[in-house]
């Protein structure tokens, strides 16, 4: 049985957006599920859109999410080079061969002539389609122009009649009238190929068996097949993926500035949560299982589970899933992930980050949420005394003041300051004066955080902030309530 070989072929034009990453993931899963090879190829023939360092973003993203390629520009392989701009001579050779085979022709039309054709198409409200002018040149005319050094492109020759049919693993059999297809450029005047030509040549030479890409390429696929047929090459299995839409029906798009993998990663989403979520955007495992490791996805992935209809990207669902992933981690693992955020948002040296991790582990959905939970630590916010009033806790201004004073008195007498001693002295006092727990703990929490909610209750915050800072803040609370 032939080895399954798939390729992920991104253009280095900026960030790795979510649709691109999903293509990479499915490409990887199809190869690995069959015990095959996953190849990385950089398609950089569109030099106008090339972005500096974008290739590094591709490497970094694939590494972070665990999609390890078997061949590629950085590790080599038997079918390199794996960067299209380094394969110019290969494309020129095959473009000229295609002309000889009758599947392409030289076109010498000037920019002015083509612009005029485009203007006419616009006036008639029709799509631009090359009129085949140079297709009618005789062999002698072509040779004369080539000898004279006239600039040219090589265009695909498409039969004027008949139909082209292809089968897609998701969308089934699709037939297109040849008359609807444009005879597009395969090799540009600078010697670089267009995507339409380079991907066919590379897929054949790199022995790619399955081509996975977005459904927007369905309409171009008949043109690719005509090239395969002209060369007498075997056509790969096509797997076109449904679009990813935003809520409201707009396509998720890098050009529209929609969030990339990097954006989500920097906002504190975990790579494994992102991968799990996007795996389910357009694919169903056929079971109730919702959480998958990458290894489990490799085992479970089946092309039959891919949907035709567009998937809706729901950032709230991703947030929820990310929160679940955070909670699945141990407190120690969470602490390691959270540490850079603590260092970014907290300058106080007296805060026990280990205590903070225990408090926050089950309270955040993304690591960036940490900021909103710790913003009171360095500096007590200016708060309103009405914050001490809590109906459920049965607190008001009067009993809050009274209980804060009592708390200050017993806490300031402590020699040892830890969870055990703080807890004991407060709960002994609550019992002694015969009040509800919340009547003591709510005013302490309010005085320490100055916020309507905080990570942990009053005793947690006392241990977190330490004796000196805690007593200082309780004193401020007493002063506020005394006025």
Coordinates of C-alpha atoms in Angstrom, one line a residue:
X1 CA 0.0 0.0 0.0
X2 CA 1.3 3.5 -0.9
X3 CA 2.6 5.6 1.9
X4 CA 0.2 8.5 2.8
X5 CA 2.1 11.9 2.3
X6 CA 0.4 15.2 3.2
X7 CA 1.7 18.7 3.1
X8 CA 1.0 21.9 4.9
X9 CA 2.1 24.8 2.6
X10 CA 1.5 28.2 4.2
X11 CA 2.5 31.5 2.6
X12 CA 4.7 33.6 4.8
X13 CA 2.4 36.6 4.8
X14 CA 2.0 37.3 8.5
X15 CA 0.4 35.4 11.4
X16 CA -0.9 31.9 11.5
X17 CA -4.6 32.5 11.5
X18 CA -7.1 30.0 12.9
X19 CA -8.2 28.6 9.5
X20 CA -4.6 28.0 8.5
X21 CA -3.8 26.2 11.7
X22 CA -6.8 24.0 11.3
X23 CA -5.6 23.0 7.8
X24 CA -2.2 22.2 9.3
X25 CA -3.8 20.1 12.1
X26 CA -6.1 18.1 9.7
X27 CA -3.2 17.6 7.3
X28 CA -1.1 16.3 10.2
X29 CA -3.9 14.0 11.5
X30 CA -4.6 12.5 8.1
X31 CA -0.9 11.6 7.7
X32 CA -0.3 10.3 11.2
X33 CA -3.6 8.3 11.4
X34 CA -2.3 6.4 8.4
X35 CA 1.3 6.1 9.7
X36 CA 2.4 8.5 6.9
X37 CA 4.5 11.6 6.5
X38 CA 3.6 15.2 7.2
X39 CA 5.6 17.7 5.0
X40 CA 6.1 21.4 5.6
X41 CA 6.5 23.5 2.4
X42 CA 6.8 27.3 2.3
X43 CA 4.9 28.9 -0.6
X44 CA 6.6 32.3 -1.0
X45 CA 6.1 33.0 -4.7
X46 CA 3.9 36.0 -3.9
X47 CA 6.9 38.2 -3.0
X48 CA 4.7 41.4 -2.7
X49 CA 2.9 39.9 0.3
X50 CA 6.0 38.4 1.9
X51 CA 6.4 39.4 5.5
X52 CA 9.8 39.4 7.3
X53 CA 10.0 36.8 10.1
X54 CA 6.7 35.1 9.0
X55 CA 8.5 31.8 8.4
X56 CA 9.7 31.9 12.0
X57 CA 6.1 32.4 13.1
X58 CA 5.2 29.3 11.2
X59 CA 8.0 27.2 12.8
X60 CA 7.2 28.5 16.3
X61 CA 3.5 27.9 16.0
X62 CA 3.8 24.3 14.7
X63 CA 6.3 23.6 17.5
X64 CA 4.1 25.1 20.2
X65 CA 1.1 23.0 19.2
X66 CA 3.1 19.8 18.7
X67 CA 2.7 19.4 14.9
X68 CA 6.2 18.0 14.1
X69 CA 6.9 17.8 10.4
X70 CA 8.9 14.9 8.9
X71 CA 10.3 17.0 6.0
X72 CA 10.7 20.7 5.5
X73 CA 13.0 23.6 4.9
X74 CA 14.7 23.4 8.4
X75 CA 15.2 19.7 8.5
X76 CA 15.5 18.8 4.8
X77 CA 14.2 15.6 3.2
X78 CA 14.5 13.7 -0.1
X79 CA 12.4 16.1 -2.2
X80 CA 13.8 19.5 -1.3
X81 CA 14.2 22.4 -1.5
X82 CA 11.0 22.9 0.4
X83 CA 10.8 26.7 -0.2
X84 CA 9.2 27.6 -3.5
X85 CA 11.4 30.6 -4.3
X86 CA 14.4 28.2 -4.3
X87 CA 12.7 26.0 -7.0
X88 CA 12.5 28.6 -9.8
X89 CA 14.5 26.4 -12.3
X90 CA 12.2 23.5 -11.6
X91 CA 9.0 25.5 -12.4
X92 CA 10.5 27.0 -15.6
X93 CA 11.5 23.6 -16.9
X94 CA 8.0 22.1 -16.2
X95 CA 6.3 25.2 -17.6
X96 CA 8.2 24.9 -20.9
X97 CA 7.5 21.2 -20.9
X98 CA 3.8 21.9 -20.5
X99 CA 3.9 24.2 -23.5
X100 CA 5.4 21.4 -25.6
X101 CA 2.7 19.0 -24.3
X102 CA 0.0 21.5 -25.4
X103 CA -1.3 22.3 -21.9
X104 CA 0.1 25.9 -21.9
X105 CA 1.3 28.7 -24.2
X106 CA 3.5 31.8 -24.2
X107 CA 1.6 35.1 -23.8
X108 CA 3.2 38.3 -24.8
X109 CA 0.3 40.7 -24.0
X110 CA 1.3 44.0 -22.5
X111 CA 0.0 45.3 -19.1
X112 CA -1.9 48.0 -21.0
X113 CA -3.7 45.5 -23.2
X114 CA -4.7 43.4 -20.1
X115 CA -5.8 46.5 -18.2
X116 CA -8.1 47.4 -21.1
X117 CA -9.6 43.9 -21.1
X118 CA -10.2 44.2 -17.3
X119 CA -11.9 47.6 -17.8
X120 CA -14.2 46.2 -20.4
X121 CA -15.1 43.3 -18.2
X122 CA -15.9 45.8 -15.4
X123 CA -18.1 47.9 -17.7
X124 CA -20.0 44.8 -18.6
X125 CA -20.3 43.7 -15.0
X126 CA -18.6 40.4 -15.8
X127 CA -15.6 38.6 -14.3
X128 CA -12.3 39.2 -16.1
X129 CA -11.3 36.3 -18.4
X130 CA -8.3 36.3 -20.7
X131 CA -9.5 36.4 -24.3
X132 CA -6.9 33.8 -25.6
X133 CA -5.2 36.4 -28.0
X134 CA -1.7 34.8 -27.8
X135 CA -3.1 31.3 -28.1
X136 CA -3.6 32.0 -31.7
X137 CA 0.0 32.9 -32.5
X138 CA 1.8 30.5 -34.8
X139 CA 4.9 28.6 -33.7
X140 CA 7.1 30.9 -35.9
X141 CA 5.5 34.0 -34.4
X142 CA 6.2 32.8 -30.9
X143 CA 9.8 31.9 -31.7
X144 CA 10.4 35.3 -33.3
X145 CA 9.1 37.1 -30.2
X146 CA 11.2 34.9 -27.9
X147 CA 14.4 35.5 -29.9
X148 CA 13.7 39.3 -29.8
X149 CA 13.6 39.0 -26.0
X150 CA 10.0 40.1 -25.6
X151 CA 8.7 39.7 -22.0
X152 CA 6.2 36.9 -21.6
X153 CA 4.2 34.8 -19.2
X154 CA 3.2 31.2 -19.6
X155 CA -0.6 30.7 -19.5
X156 CA -2.6 27.5 -19.1
X157 CA -4.4 26.2 -22.2
X158 CA -7.9 25.1 -21.3
X159 CA -10.2 23.2 -23.7
X160 CA -12.8 25.5 -25.0
X161 CA -15.5 22.8 -24.8
X162 CA -16.4 19.9 -22.6
X163 CA -16.3 19.5 -18.9
X164 CA -13.8 18.6 -16.2
X165 CA -15.0 16.4 -13.3
X166 CA -13.2 15.7 -10.1
X167 CA -14.0 13.9 -6.8
X168 CA -13.5 15.5 -3.4
X169 CA -13.5 13.4 -0.2
X170 CA -15.9 15.9 1.5
X171 CA -18.0 17.4 -1.3
X172 CA -18.2 14.4 -3.6
X173 CA -18.2 14.6 -7.4
X174 CA -18.0 18.1 -8.9
X175 CA -18.2 19.0 -12.6
X176 CA -17.3 22.3 -14.2
X177 CA -17.8 23.5 -17.8
X178 CA -14.3 24.2 -19.3
X179 CA -15.7 27.3 -20.9
X180 CA -16.1 28.9 -17.4
X181 CA -12.4 28.5 -16.6
X182 CA -9.9 31.3 -17.1
X183 CA -6.6 30.6 -18.8
X184 CA -4.6 31.9 -15.9
X185 CA -0.9 32.6 -15.7
X186 CA 1.3 29.7 -14.6
X187 CA 4.7 31.3 -14.9
X188 CA 5.1 35.1 -14.3
X189 CA 7.4 37.3 -16.3
X190 CA 9.9 37.4 -13.4
X191 CA 10.2 33.6 -13.7
X192 CA 8.3 32.8 -10.5
X193 CA 5.3 30.5 -10.8
X194 CA 1.8 31.4 -9.6
X195 CA 0.3 29.3 -6.8
X196 CA -1.9 27.4 -9.3
X197 CA 1.2 26.0 -11.1
X198 CA 3.7 25.6 -8.3
X199 CA 1.5 23.6 -6.0
X200 CA 0.7 21.1 -8.7
X201 CA 4.4 20.6 -9.7
X202 CA 5.5 20.4 -6.1
X203 CA 2.7 18.0 -5.0
X204 CA 3.7 15.7 -7.8
X205 CA 7.4 15.8 -7.2
X206 CA 7.0 15.5 -3.5
X207 CA 4.7 12.5 -4.0
X208 CA 1.8 14.1 -2.1
X209 CA -1.1 11.6 -1.9
X210 CA -3.7 13.8 -0.1
X211 CA -4.2 17.5 -0.7
X212 CA -6.0 19.3 2.2
X213 CA -7.1 22.9 1.7
X214 CA -10.0 25.3 2.2
X215 CA -13.2 25.0 0.2
X216 CA -12.4 28.3 -1.5
X217 CA -10.1 26.3 -3.8
X218 CA -12.8 24.0 -5.1
X219 CA -13.4 26.2 -8.1
X220 CA -9.7 26.1 -9.1
X221 CA -9.3 22.3 -8.7
X222 CA -10.5 21.5 -12.3
X223 CA -7.6 23.7 -13.6
X224 CA -5.1 21.8 -11.4
X225 CA -6.4 18.5 -12.7
X226 CA -6.0 19.6 -16.4
X227 CA -2.3 20.2 -15.6
X228 CA -2.0 16.8 -14.0
X229 CA -3.6 15.2 -17.0
X230 CA -1.4 17.1 -19.5
X231 CA 1.7 15.7 -17.7
X232 CA 0.1 12.2 -17.3
X233 CA 0.6 12.5 -13.5
X234 CA -1.5 10.7 -10.9
X235 CA -4.1 13.0 -9.3
X236 CA -4.0 13.1 -5.5
X237 CA -7.0 12.7 -3.2
X238 CA -8.7 16.1 -2.6
X239 CA -10.0 17.0 0.8
X240 CA -11.5 20.5 0.8
X241 CA -12.4 21.9 4.2
X242 CA -15.5 24.0 5.1
X243 CA -15.0 27.7 5.9
X244 CA -14.7 29.0 9.4
X245 CA -17.2 31.8 9.9
X246 CA -17.5 34.4 12.6
X247 CA -20.8 34.7 14.4
X248 CA -22.9 36.8 12.1
X249 CA -21.9 34.9 9.0
X250 CA -18.7 36.6 8.0
X251 CA -15.7 34.5 7.0
X252 CA -12.8 34.4 9.5
X253 CA -10.0 36.1 7.7
X254 CA -6.4 37.1 8.3
X255 CA -6.9 40.2 6.1
X256 CA -9.9 41.2 8.2
X257 CA -7.6 41.3 11.2
X258 CA -9.2 38.3 12.9
X259 CA -7.4 36.7 15.8
X260 CA -4.4 34.5 14.9
X261 CA -3.0 31.6 16.9
X262 CA -0.4 34.0 18.3
X263 CA -3.0 36.5 19.5
X264 CA -4.8 33.8 21.5
X265 CA -1.5 32.4 22.8
X266 CA -0.4 35.8 24.0
X267 CA -3.8 36.3 25.7
X268 CA -3.1 33.2 27.8
X269 CA -4.9 30.4 25.9
X270 CA -3.1 27.1 26.1
X271 CA -1.9 25.6 22.8
X272 CA -3.5 22.2 23.6
X273 CA -6.9 23.8 24.3
X274 CA -6.7 25.8 21.0
X275 CA -5.8 22.6 19.0
X276 CA -8.7 20.6 20.7
X277 CA -11.2 23.4 19.9
X278 CA -10.2 23.9 16.3
X279 CA -10.2 20.1 15.7
X280 CA -13.9 20.2 16.3
X281 CA -14.5 23.2 13.9
X282 CA -15.8 21.2 11.0
X283 CA -15.0 17.7 12.2
X284 CA -17.1 15.3 14.4
X285 CA -15.6 12.3 16.1
X286 CA -18.9 10.5 15.9
X287 CA -19.0 10.1 19.7
X288 CA -19.8 12.4 22.7
X289 CA -16.1 12.9 23.5
X290 CA -15.2 16.6 23.6
X291 CA -11.7 16.6 25.1
X292 CA -8.8 15.1 23.1
X293 CA -5.1 15.1 23.4
X294 CA -3.2 15.3 20.1
X295 CA -2.4 11.6 20.3
X296 CA -6.2 10.8 20.8
X297 CA -7.0 13.0 17.8
X298 CA -4.5 11.1 15.7
X299 CA -6.2 7.8 16.7
X300 CA -9.7 9.1 16.2
X301 CA -9.4 11.2 13.1
X302 CA -11.4 10.0 10.1
X303 CA -12.1 12.0 6.9
X304 CA -15.7 10.7 7.1
X305 CA -16.2 13.0 10.1
X306 CA -15.6 16.2 8.1
X307 CA -18.6 18.4 7.5
X308 CA -19.6 20.3 4.3
X309 CA -21.2 23.2 6.1
X310 CA -19.2 26.1 7.5
X311 CA -18.1 26.0 11.1
X312 CA -18.8 28.9 13.5
X313 CA -15.9 30.1 15.6
X314 CA -17.2 30.8 19.1
X315 CA -14.6 32.5 21.2
X316 CA -16.8 31.9 24.4
X317 CA -16.7 28.2 23.7
X318 CA -12.9 28.4 23.3
X319 CA -12.7 30.4 26.6
X320 CA -14.7 27.7 28.4
X321 CA -12.6 24.9 27.0
X322 CA -9.4 26.7 27.9
X323 CA -10.7 27.1 31.5
X324 CA -11.3 23.4 31.6
X325 CA -7.8 22.7 30.4
X326 CA -6.4 25.0 33.1
X327 CA -8.4 23.2 35.8
X328 CA -7.2 19.8 34.5
X329 CA -3.6 20.9 35.3
X330 CA -2.1 20.4 38.8
X331 CA -1.6 23.5 40.9
X332 CA 2.1 23.2 40.4
X333 CA 1.7 23.1 36.6
X334 CA -0.6 26.1 36.7
X335 CA 1.9 27.9 38.9
X336 CA 4.6 27.6 36.2
X337 CA 2.2 28.9 33.6
X338 CA 1.0 31.8 35.8
X339 CA 4.4 33.0 37.0
X340 CA 5.2 35.2 34.0
X341 CA 1.8 36.9 34.5
X342 CA 2.5 37.5 38.2
X343 CA 5.8 39.0 37.4
X344 CA 4.2 41.2 34.8
X345 CA 1.3 42.5 37.0
X346 CA 2.7 42.4 40.5
X347 CA 5.7 44.4 41.7
X348 CA 5.3 43.8 45.4
X349 CA 8.0 41.5 46.8
X350 CA 6.0 40.2 49.8
X351 CA 3.3 38.3 47.9
X352 CA 3.4 34.5 48.1
X353 CA 2.9 33.4 44.5
X354 CA 2.3 29.8 45.6
X355 CA -0.7 30.9 47.7
X356 CA -1.9 33.0 44.8
X357 CA -1.7 30.0 42.4
X358 CA -3.9 27.9 44.8
X359 CA -6.4 30.7 44.8
X360 CA -6.5 31.3 41.1
X361 CA -6.2 27.8 39.7
X362 CA -9.9 27.2 39.5
X363 CA -10.9 30.9 38.9
X364 CA -9.4 31.8 35.5
X365 CA -10.4 30.8 32.0
X366 CA -7.3 32.3 30.4
X367 CA -4.0 33.2 31.9
X368 CA -4.6 36.8 30.9
X369 CA -7.6 36.8 33.3
X370 CA -5.0 36.8 36.1
X371 CA -4.5 40.6 35.7
X372 CA -8.1 41.3 36.7
X373 CA -7.7 39.1 39.8
X374 CA -4.5 40.6 41.1
X375 CA -4.9 44.3 40.3
X376 CA -5.5 45.1 43.9
X377 CA -2.3 43.6 45.2
X378 CA 0.2 46.3 44.5
X379 CA -2.1 49.1 45.3
X380 CA -5.5 49.2 47.2
X381 CA -8.1 50.7 44.8
X382 CA -10.1 53.7 46.1
X383 CA -13.4 52.1 47.0
X384 CA -16.8 53.2 48.3
X385 CA -17.8 52.3 51.9
X386 CA -21.1 50.8 50.5
X387 CA -19.0 47.9 49.4
X388 CA -19.0 46.7 53.0
X389 CA -22.8 46.3 52.8
X390 CA -23.8 42.8 51.8
X391 CA -27.4 41.6 52.2
X392 CA -26.5 37.9 52.1
X393 CA -23.6 38.2 54.5
X394 CA -25.8 40.4 56.8
X395 CA -23.3 43.2 56.9
X396 CA -23.9 46.9 57.2
X397 CA -21.7 49.9 57.9
X398 CA -22.0 49.6 61.7
X399 CA -21.3 45.9 62.2
X400 CA -18.5 46.0 59.5
X401 CA -16.7 48.8 61.5
X402 CA -17.2 46.9 64.8
X403 CA -15.9 43.6 63.4
X404 CA -13.0 45.1 61.5
X405 CA -11.8 46.7 64.7
X406 CA -12.0 43.3 66.5
X407 CA -10.2 41.6 63.6
X408 CA -7.4 44.3 63.7
X409 CA -7.0 43.7 67.4
X410 CA -6.7 39.9 67.3
X411 CA -4.6 39.8 64.1
X412 CA -2.1 42.4 65.3
X413 CA -1.3 40.2 68.3
X414 CA -0.2 37.3 66.2
X415 CA 3.5 36.4 66.2
X416 CA 3.2 33.7 63.5
X417 CA 1.3 34.6 60.3
X418 CA 0.1 31.7 58.3
X419 CA -3.0 30.0 57.1
X420 CA -3.5 28.0 60.3
X421 CA -2.9 30.8 62.8
X422 CA -4.9 33.4 60.9
X423 CA -7.8 31.0 60.5
X424 CA -7.8 29.9 64.1
X425 CA -7.7 33.4 65.7
X426 CA -10.5 34.7 63.4
X427 CA -12.8 31.8 63.9
X428 CA -12.3 31.7 67.6
X429 CA -13.2 35.4 67.7
X430 CA -16.3 34.8 65.5
X431 CA -17.4 32.1 67.9
X432 CA -16.6 34.2 71.0
X433 CA -18.7 37.2 69.9
X434 CA -21.5 35.1 68.4
X435 CA -21.7 36.4 64.8
X436 CA -22.1 34.8 61.4
X437 CA -18.8 33.9 59.6
X438 CA -19.6 36.3 56.7
X439 CA -20.1 39.3 59.1
X440 CA -16.4 39.1 60.0
X441 CA -14.9 37.7 56.7
X442 CA -16.8 40.0 54.2
X443 CA -15.5 43.3 55.8
X444 CA -12.0 41.8 55.9
X445 CA -12.2 40.8 52.2
X446 CA -13.5 44.2 51.3
X447 CA -10.9 46.1 53.3
X448 CA -8.1 44.0 51.8
X449 CA -9.1 44.1 48.1
X450 CA -11.3 47.1 47.7
X451 CA -13.3 45.1 45.1
X452 CA -16.7 43.4 45.0
X453 CA -15.0 40.1 44.2
X454 CA -11.5 38.7 44.9
X455 CA -9.5 35.5 44.5
X456 CA -10.3 33.8 47.8
X457 CA -11.9 34.9 51.0
X458 CA -10.8 37.0 53.9
X459 CA -8.4 34.5 55.4
X460 CA -6.8 33.7 52.0
X461 CA -6.1 37.4 51.3
X462 CA -4.6 37.9 54.8
X463 CA -2.0 35.1 54.1
X464 CA -1.5 36.3 50.6
X465 CA -0.7 40.0 51.5
X466 CA 1.2 39.3 54.7
X467 CA 0.8 40.8 58.2
X468 CA 2.0 44.4 57.6
X469 CA 0.1 45.1 54.4
X470 CA -3.1 43.4 55.7
X471 CA -3.2 45.4 58.9
X472 CA -2.5 48.6 57.0
X473 CA -5.5 48.0 54.7
X474 CA -7.8 47.0 57.6
X475 CA -6.9 50.3 59.2
X476 CA -7.8 52.2 56.1
X477 CA -11.2 50.3 56.1
X478 CA -11.8 51.3 59.7
X479 CA -11.0 55.0 58.8
X480 CA -13.4 54.9 55.9
X481 CA -16.2 53.5 58.0
X482 CA -15.6 55.9 60.9
X483 CA -16.3 59.0 58.7

